[in-house]
CSV table of N, CA and C and ligand atoms in Angstrom, one decimal:
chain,number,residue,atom,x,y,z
A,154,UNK,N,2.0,-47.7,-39.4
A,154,UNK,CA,2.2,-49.1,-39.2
A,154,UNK,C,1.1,-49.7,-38.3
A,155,UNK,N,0.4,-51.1,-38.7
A,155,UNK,CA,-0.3,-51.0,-37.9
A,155,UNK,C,0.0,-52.2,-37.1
A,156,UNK,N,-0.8,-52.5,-35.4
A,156,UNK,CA,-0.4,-53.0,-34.6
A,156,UNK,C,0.3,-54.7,-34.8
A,157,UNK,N,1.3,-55.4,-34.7
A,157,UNK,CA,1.5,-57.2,-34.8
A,157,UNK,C,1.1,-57.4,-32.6
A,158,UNK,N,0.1,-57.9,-33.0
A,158,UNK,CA,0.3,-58.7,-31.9
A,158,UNK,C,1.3,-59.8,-31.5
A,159,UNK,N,1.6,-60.1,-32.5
A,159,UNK,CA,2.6,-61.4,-32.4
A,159,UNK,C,4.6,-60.8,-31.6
A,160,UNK,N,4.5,-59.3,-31.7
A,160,UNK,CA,5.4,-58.6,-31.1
A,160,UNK,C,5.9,-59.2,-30.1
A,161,UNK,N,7.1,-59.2,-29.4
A,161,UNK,CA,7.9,-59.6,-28.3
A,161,UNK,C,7.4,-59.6,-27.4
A,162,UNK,N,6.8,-57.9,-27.1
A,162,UNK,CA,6.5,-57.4,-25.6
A,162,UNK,C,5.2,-57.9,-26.0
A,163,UNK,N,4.3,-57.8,-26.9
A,163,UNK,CA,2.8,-58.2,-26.4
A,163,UNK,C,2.9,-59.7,-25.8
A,164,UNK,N,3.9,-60.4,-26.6
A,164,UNK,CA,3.8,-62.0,-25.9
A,164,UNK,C,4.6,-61.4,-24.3
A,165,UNK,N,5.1,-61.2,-24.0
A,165,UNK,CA,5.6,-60.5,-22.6
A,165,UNK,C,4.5,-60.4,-21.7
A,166,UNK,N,3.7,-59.3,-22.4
A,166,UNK,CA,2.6,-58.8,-21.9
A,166,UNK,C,1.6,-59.9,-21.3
A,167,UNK,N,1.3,-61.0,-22.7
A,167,UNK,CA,0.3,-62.0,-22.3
A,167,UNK,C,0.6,-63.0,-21.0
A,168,UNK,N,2.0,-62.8,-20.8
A,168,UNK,CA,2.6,-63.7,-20.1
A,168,UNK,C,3.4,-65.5,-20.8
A,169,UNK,N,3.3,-64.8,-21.8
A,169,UNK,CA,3.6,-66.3,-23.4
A,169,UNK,C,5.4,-66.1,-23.1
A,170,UNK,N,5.6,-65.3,-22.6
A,170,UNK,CA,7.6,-65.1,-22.6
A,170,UNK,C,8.0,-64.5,-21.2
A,171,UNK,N,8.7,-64.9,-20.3
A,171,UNK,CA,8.9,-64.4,-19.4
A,171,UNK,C,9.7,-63.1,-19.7
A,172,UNK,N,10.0,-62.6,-18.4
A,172,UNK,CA,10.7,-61.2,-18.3
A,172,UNK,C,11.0,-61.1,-16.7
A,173,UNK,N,11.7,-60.3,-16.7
A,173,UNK,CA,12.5,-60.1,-15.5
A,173,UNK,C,11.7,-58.7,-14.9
A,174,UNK,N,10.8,-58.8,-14.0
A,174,UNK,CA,10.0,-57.9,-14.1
A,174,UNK,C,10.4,-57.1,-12.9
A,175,UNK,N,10.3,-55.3,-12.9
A,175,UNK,CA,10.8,-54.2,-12.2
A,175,UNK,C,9.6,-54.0,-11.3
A,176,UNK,N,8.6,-53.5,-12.2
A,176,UNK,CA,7.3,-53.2,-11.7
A,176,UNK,C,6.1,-53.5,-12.6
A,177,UNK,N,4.9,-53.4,-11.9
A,177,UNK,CA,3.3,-53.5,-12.8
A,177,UNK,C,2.7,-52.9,-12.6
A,178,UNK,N,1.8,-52.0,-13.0
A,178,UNK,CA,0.8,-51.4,-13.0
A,178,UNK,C,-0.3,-51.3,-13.8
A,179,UNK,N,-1.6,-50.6,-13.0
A,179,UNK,CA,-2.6,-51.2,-14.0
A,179,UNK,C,-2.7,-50.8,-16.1
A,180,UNK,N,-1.3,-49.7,-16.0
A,180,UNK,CA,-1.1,-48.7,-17.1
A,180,UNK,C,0.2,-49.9,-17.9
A,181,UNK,N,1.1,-49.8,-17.2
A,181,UNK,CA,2.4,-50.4,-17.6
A,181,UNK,C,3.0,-51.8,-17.3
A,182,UNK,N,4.2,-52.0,-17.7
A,182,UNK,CA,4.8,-53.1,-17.1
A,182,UNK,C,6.6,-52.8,-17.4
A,183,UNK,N,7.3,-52.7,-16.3
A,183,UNK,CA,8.9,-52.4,-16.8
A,183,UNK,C,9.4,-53.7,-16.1
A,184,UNK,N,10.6,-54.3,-17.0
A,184,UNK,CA,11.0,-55.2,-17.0
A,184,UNK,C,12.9,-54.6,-17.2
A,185,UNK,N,13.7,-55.5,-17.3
A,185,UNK,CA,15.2,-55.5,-17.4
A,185,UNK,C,15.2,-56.0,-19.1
A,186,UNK,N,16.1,-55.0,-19.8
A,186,UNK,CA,16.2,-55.3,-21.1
A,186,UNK,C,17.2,-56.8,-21.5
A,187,UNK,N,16.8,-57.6,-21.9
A,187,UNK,CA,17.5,-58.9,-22.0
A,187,UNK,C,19.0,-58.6,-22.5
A,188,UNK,N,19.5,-57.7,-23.0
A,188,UNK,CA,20.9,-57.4,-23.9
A,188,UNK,C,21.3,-55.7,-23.4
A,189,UNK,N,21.5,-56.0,-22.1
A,189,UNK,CA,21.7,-54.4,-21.0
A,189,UNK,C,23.0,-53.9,-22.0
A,190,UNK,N,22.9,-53.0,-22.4
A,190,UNK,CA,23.6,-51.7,-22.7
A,190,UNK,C,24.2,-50.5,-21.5
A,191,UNK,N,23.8,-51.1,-20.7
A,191,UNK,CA,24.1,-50.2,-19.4
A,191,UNK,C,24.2,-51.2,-18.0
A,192,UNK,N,25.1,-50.9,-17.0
A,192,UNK,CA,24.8,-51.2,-15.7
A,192,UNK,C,23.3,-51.6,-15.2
A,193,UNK,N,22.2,-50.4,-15.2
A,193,UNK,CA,21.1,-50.9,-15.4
A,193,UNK,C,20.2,-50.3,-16.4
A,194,UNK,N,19.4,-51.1,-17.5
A,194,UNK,CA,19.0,-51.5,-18.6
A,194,UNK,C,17.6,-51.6,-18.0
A,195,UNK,N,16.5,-50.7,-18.1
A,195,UNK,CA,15.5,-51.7,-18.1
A,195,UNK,C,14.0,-51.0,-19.1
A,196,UNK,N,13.0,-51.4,-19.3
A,196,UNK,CA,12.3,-51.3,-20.8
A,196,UNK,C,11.2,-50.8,-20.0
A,197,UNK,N,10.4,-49.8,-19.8
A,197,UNK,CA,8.9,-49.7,-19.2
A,197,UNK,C,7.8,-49.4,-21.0
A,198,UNK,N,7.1,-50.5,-20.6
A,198,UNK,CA,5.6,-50.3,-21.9
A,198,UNK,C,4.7,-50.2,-21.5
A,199,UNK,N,3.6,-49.7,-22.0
A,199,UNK,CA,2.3,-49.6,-21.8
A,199,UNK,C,1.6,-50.9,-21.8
A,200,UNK,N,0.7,-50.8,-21.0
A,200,UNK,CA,-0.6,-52.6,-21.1
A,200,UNK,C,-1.2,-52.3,-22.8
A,201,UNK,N,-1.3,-50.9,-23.3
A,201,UNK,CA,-1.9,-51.0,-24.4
A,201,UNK,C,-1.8,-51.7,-25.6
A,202,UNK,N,-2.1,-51.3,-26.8
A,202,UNK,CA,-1.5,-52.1,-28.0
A,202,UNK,C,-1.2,-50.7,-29.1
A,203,UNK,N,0.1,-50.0,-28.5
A,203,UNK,CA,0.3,-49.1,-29.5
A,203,UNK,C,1.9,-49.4,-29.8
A,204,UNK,N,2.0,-48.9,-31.1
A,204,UNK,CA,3.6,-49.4,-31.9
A,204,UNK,C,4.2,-48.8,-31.4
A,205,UNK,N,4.5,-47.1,-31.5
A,205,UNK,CA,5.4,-45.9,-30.7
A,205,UNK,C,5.2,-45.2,-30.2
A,206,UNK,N,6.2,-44.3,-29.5
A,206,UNK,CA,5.5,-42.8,-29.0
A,206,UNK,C,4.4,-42.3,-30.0
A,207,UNK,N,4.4,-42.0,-31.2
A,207,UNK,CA,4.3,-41.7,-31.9
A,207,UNK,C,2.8,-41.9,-32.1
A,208,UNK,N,2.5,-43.6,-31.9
A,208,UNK,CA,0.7,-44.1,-32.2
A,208,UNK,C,0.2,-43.3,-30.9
A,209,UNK,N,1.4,-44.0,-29.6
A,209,UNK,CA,0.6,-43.9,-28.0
A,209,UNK,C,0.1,-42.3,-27.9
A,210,UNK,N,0.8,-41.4,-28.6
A,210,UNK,CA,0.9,-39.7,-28.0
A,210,UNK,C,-0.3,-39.1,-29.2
A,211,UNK,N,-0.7,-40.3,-29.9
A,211,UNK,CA,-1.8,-40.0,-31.0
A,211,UNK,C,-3.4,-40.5,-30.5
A,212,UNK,N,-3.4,-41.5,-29.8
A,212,UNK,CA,-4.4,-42.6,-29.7
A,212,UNK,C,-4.7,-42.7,-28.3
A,213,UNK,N,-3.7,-42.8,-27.5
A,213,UNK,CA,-4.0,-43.3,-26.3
A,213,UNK,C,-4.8,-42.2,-25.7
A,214,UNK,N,-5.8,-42.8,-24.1
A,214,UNK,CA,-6.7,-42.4,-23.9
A,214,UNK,C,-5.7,-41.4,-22.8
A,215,UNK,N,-6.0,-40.5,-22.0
A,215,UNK,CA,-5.6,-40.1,-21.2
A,215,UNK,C,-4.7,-40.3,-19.9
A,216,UNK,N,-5.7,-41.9,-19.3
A,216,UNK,CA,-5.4,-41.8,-18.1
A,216,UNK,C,-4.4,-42.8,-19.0
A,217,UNK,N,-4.3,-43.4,-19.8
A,217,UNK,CA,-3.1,-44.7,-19.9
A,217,UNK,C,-2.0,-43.7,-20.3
A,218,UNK,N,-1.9,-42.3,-20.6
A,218,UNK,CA,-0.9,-41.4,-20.8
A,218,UNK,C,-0.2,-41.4,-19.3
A,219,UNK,N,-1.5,-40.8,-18.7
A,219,UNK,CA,-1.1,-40.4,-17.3
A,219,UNK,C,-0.4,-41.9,-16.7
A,220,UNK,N,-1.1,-42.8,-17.1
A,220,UNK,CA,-0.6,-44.0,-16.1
A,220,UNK,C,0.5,-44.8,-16.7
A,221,UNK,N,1.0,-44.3,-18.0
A,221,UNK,CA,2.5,-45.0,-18.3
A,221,UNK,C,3.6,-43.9,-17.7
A,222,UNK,N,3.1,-42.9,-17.5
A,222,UNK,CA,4.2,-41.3,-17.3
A,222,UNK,C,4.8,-42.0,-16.2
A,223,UNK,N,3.9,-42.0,-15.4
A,223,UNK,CA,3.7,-42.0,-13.7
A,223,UNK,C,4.6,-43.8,-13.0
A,224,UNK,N,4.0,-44.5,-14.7
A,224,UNK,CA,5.4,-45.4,-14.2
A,224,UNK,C,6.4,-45.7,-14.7
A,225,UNK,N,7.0,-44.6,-15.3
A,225,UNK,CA,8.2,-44.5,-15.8
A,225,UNK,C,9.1,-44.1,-14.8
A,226,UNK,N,8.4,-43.3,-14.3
A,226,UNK,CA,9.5,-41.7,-13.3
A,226,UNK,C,9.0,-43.2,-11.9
A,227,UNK,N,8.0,-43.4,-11.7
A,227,UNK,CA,7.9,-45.0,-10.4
A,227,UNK,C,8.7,-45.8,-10.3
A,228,UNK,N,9.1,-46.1,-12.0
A,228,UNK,CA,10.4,-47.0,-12.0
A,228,UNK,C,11.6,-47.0,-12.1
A,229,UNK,N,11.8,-45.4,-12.1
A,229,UNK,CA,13.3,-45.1,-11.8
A,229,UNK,C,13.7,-44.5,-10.5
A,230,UNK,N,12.3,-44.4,-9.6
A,230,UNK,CA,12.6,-44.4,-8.5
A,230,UNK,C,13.1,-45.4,-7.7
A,231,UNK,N,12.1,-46.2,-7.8
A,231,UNK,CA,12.2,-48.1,-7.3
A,231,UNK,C,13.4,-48.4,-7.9
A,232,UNK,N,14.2,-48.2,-8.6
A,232,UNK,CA,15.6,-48.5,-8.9
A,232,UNK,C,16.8,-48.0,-8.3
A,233,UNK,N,16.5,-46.5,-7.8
A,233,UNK,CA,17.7,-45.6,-7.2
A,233,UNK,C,18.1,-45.0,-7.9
A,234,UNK,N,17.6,-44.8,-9.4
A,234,UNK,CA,18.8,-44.4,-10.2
A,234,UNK,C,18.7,-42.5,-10.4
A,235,UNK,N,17.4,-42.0,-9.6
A,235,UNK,CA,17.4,-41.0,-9.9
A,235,UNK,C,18.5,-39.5,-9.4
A,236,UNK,N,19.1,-40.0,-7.8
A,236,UNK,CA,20.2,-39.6,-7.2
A,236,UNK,C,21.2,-39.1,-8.2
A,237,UNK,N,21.5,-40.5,-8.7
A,237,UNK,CA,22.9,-40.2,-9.5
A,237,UNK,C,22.8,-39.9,-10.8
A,238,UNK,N,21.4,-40.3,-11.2
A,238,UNK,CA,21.2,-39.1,-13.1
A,238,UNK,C,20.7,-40.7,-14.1
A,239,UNK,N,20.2,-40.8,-14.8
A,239,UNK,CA,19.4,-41.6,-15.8
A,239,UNK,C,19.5,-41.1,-17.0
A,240,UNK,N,19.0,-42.1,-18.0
A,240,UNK,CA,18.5,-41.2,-19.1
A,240,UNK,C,18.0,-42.0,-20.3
A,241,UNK,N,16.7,-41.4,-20.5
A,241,UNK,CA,15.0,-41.9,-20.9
A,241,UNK,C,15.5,-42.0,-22.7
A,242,UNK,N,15.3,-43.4,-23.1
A,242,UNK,CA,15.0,-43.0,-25.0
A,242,UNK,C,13.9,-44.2,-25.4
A,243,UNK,N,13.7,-43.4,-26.0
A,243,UNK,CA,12.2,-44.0,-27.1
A,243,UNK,C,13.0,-44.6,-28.7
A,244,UNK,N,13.0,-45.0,-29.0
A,244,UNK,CA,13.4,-45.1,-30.7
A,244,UNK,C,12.0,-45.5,-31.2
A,245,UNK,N,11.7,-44.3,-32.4
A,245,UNK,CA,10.5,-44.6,-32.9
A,245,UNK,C,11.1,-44.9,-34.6
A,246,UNK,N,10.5,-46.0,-35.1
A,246,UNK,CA,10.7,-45.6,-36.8
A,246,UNK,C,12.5,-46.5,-36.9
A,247,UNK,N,12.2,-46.3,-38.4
A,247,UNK,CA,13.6,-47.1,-39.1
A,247,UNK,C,14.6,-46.3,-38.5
A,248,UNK,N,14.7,-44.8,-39.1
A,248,UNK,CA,15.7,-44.3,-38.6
A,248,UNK,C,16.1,-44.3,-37.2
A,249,UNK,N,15.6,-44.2,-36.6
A,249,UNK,CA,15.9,-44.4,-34.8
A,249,UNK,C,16.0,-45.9,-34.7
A,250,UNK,N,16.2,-47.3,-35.3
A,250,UNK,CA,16.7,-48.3,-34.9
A,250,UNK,C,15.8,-49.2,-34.4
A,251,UNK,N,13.8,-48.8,-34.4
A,251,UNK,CA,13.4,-49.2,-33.4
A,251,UNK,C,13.4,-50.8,-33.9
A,252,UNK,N,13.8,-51.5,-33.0
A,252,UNK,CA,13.4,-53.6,-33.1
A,252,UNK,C,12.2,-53.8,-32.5
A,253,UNK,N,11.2,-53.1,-31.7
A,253,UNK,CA,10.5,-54.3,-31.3
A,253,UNK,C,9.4,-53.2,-31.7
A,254,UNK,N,8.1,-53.3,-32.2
A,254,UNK,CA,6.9,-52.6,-32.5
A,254,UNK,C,5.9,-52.2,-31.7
A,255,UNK,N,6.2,-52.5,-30.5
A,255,UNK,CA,5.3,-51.9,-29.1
A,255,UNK,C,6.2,-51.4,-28.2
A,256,UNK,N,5.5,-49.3,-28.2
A,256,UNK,CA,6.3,-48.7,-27.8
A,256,UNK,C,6.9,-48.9,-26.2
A,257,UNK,N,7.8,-48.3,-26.1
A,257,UNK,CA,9.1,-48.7,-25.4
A,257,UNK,C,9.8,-47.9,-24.7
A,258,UNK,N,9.9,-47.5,-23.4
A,258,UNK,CA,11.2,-46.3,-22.7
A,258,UNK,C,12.1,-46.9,-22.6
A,259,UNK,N,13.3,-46.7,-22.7
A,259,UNK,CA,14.5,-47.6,-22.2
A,259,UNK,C,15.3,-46.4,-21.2
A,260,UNK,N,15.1,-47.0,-19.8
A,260,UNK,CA,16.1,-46.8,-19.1
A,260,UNK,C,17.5,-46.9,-18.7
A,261,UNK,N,18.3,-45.9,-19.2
A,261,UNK,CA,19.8,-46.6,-18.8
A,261,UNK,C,20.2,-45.5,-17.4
A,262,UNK,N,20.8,-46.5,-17.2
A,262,UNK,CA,21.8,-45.7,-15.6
A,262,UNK,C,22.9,-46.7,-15.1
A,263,UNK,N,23.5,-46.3,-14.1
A,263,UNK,CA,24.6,-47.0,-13.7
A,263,UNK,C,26.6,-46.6,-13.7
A,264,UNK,N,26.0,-45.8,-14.9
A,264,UNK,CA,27.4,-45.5,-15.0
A,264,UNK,C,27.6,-44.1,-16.3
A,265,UNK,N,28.2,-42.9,-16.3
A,265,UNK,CA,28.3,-42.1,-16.8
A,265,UNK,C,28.2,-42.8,-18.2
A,266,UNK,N,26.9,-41.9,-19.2
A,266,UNK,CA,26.8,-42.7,-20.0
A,266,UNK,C,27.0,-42.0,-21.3
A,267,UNK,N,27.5,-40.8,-21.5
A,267,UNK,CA,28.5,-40.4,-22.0
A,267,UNK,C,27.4,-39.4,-23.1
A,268,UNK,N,28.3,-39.1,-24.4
A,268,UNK,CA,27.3,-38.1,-25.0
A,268,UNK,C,26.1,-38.9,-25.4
A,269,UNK,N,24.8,-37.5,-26.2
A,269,UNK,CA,23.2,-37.8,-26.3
A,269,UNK,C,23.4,-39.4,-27.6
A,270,UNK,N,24.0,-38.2,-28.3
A,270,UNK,CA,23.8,-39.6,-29.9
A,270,UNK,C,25.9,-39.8,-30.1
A,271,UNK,N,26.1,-41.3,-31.1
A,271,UNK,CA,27.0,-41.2,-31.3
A,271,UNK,C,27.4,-39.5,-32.2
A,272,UNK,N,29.1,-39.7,-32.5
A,272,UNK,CA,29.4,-39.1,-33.7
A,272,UNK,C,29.5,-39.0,-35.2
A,273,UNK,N,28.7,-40.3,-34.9
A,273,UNK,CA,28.7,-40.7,-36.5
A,273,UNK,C,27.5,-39.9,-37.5
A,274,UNK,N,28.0,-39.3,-38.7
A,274,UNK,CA,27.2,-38.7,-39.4
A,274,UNK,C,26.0,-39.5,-39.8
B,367,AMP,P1,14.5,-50.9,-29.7
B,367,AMP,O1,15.7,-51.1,-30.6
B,367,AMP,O2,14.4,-49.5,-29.1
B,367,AMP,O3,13.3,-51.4,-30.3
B,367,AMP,O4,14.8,-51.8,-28.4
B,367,AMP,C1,14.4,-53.1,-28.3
B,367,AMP,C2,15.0,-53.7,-27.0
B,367,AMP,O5,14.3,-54.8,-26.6
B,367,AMP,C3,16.5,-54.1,-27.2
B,367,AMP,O6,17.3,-53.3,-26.2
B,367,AMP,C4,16.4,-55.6,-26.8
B,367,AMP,O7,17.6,-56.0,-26.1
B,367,AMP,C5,15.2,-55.7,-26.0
B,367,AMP,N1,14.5,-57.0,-26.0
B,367,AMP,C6,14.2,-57.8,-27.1
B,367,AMP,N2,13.6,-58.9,-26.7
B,367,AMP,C7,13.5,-58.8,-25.3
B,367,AMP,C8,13.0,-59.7,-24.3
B,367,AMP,N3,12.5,-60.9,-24.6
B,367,AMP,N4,13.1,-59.3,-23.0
B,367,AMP,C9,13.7,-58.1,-22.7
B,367,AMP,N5,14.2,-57.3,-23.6
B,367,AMP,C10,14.1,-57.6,-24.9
């Protein structure tokens, strides 16, 4: 798939859509996911212009590897949530549900968040 700029988070990115912002760096940007699924809910992306794990772990250059890693684990510090346990998803692709086309961590924490996937076949 190839890249839509016209994507949520790139307008995020340009500054065209606000966002509730966690942290920035010169790699990333983590914000609070507008529709929290969790106590705390929040989205870290790359400054780049890649669709998913999938393009970013294909294409991207090194240090934007190194410098989205570094603010993922940065922004689950800066939150607190690492004491009491977190936990990191990517959805790449139809099957995994993904909505927005610029890849995406979602952090949830806040409250025992119970098993990895539903039970549903
Ligand atoms: P996914 O299904 O993994 O692609 O997740 C997309 C996420 O983006 C969902 O959890 C949405 O609630 C979230 N989202 C969509 N638009 C915005 C926005 N403008 N600001 C913050 N989060 C958003």
């Amino acid at each position: 798939m190839s890249y839509d700029p016209n994507n949520v988070f790139a307008k995020i990115l340009r500054g065209e859509i606000p966002c509730k912002k966690v942290l920035e760096t010169e790699y990333a940007l983590a914000f609070h996911d507008i529709n929290p699924q969790a106590p705390v809910h929040v989205l870290v992306i790359p400054k780049g212009a890649y669709v998913s794990f999938d393009d970013f772990s294909a294409r991207a250059a090194p240090e934007e590897i190194t410098g989205f890693i570094r603010a993922v684990g940065e922004t689950a510090r800066s939150l607190g949530i690492v004491a009491d346990g977190f936990r990191l998803l990517s959805n790449v692709g139809a099957n995994a549900g993904q909505e927005v086309p610029h890849l995406h961590v979602h952090l949830f924490a806040g409250r025992n968040l119970g098993p990895m996937l539903s039970k549903n076949r």
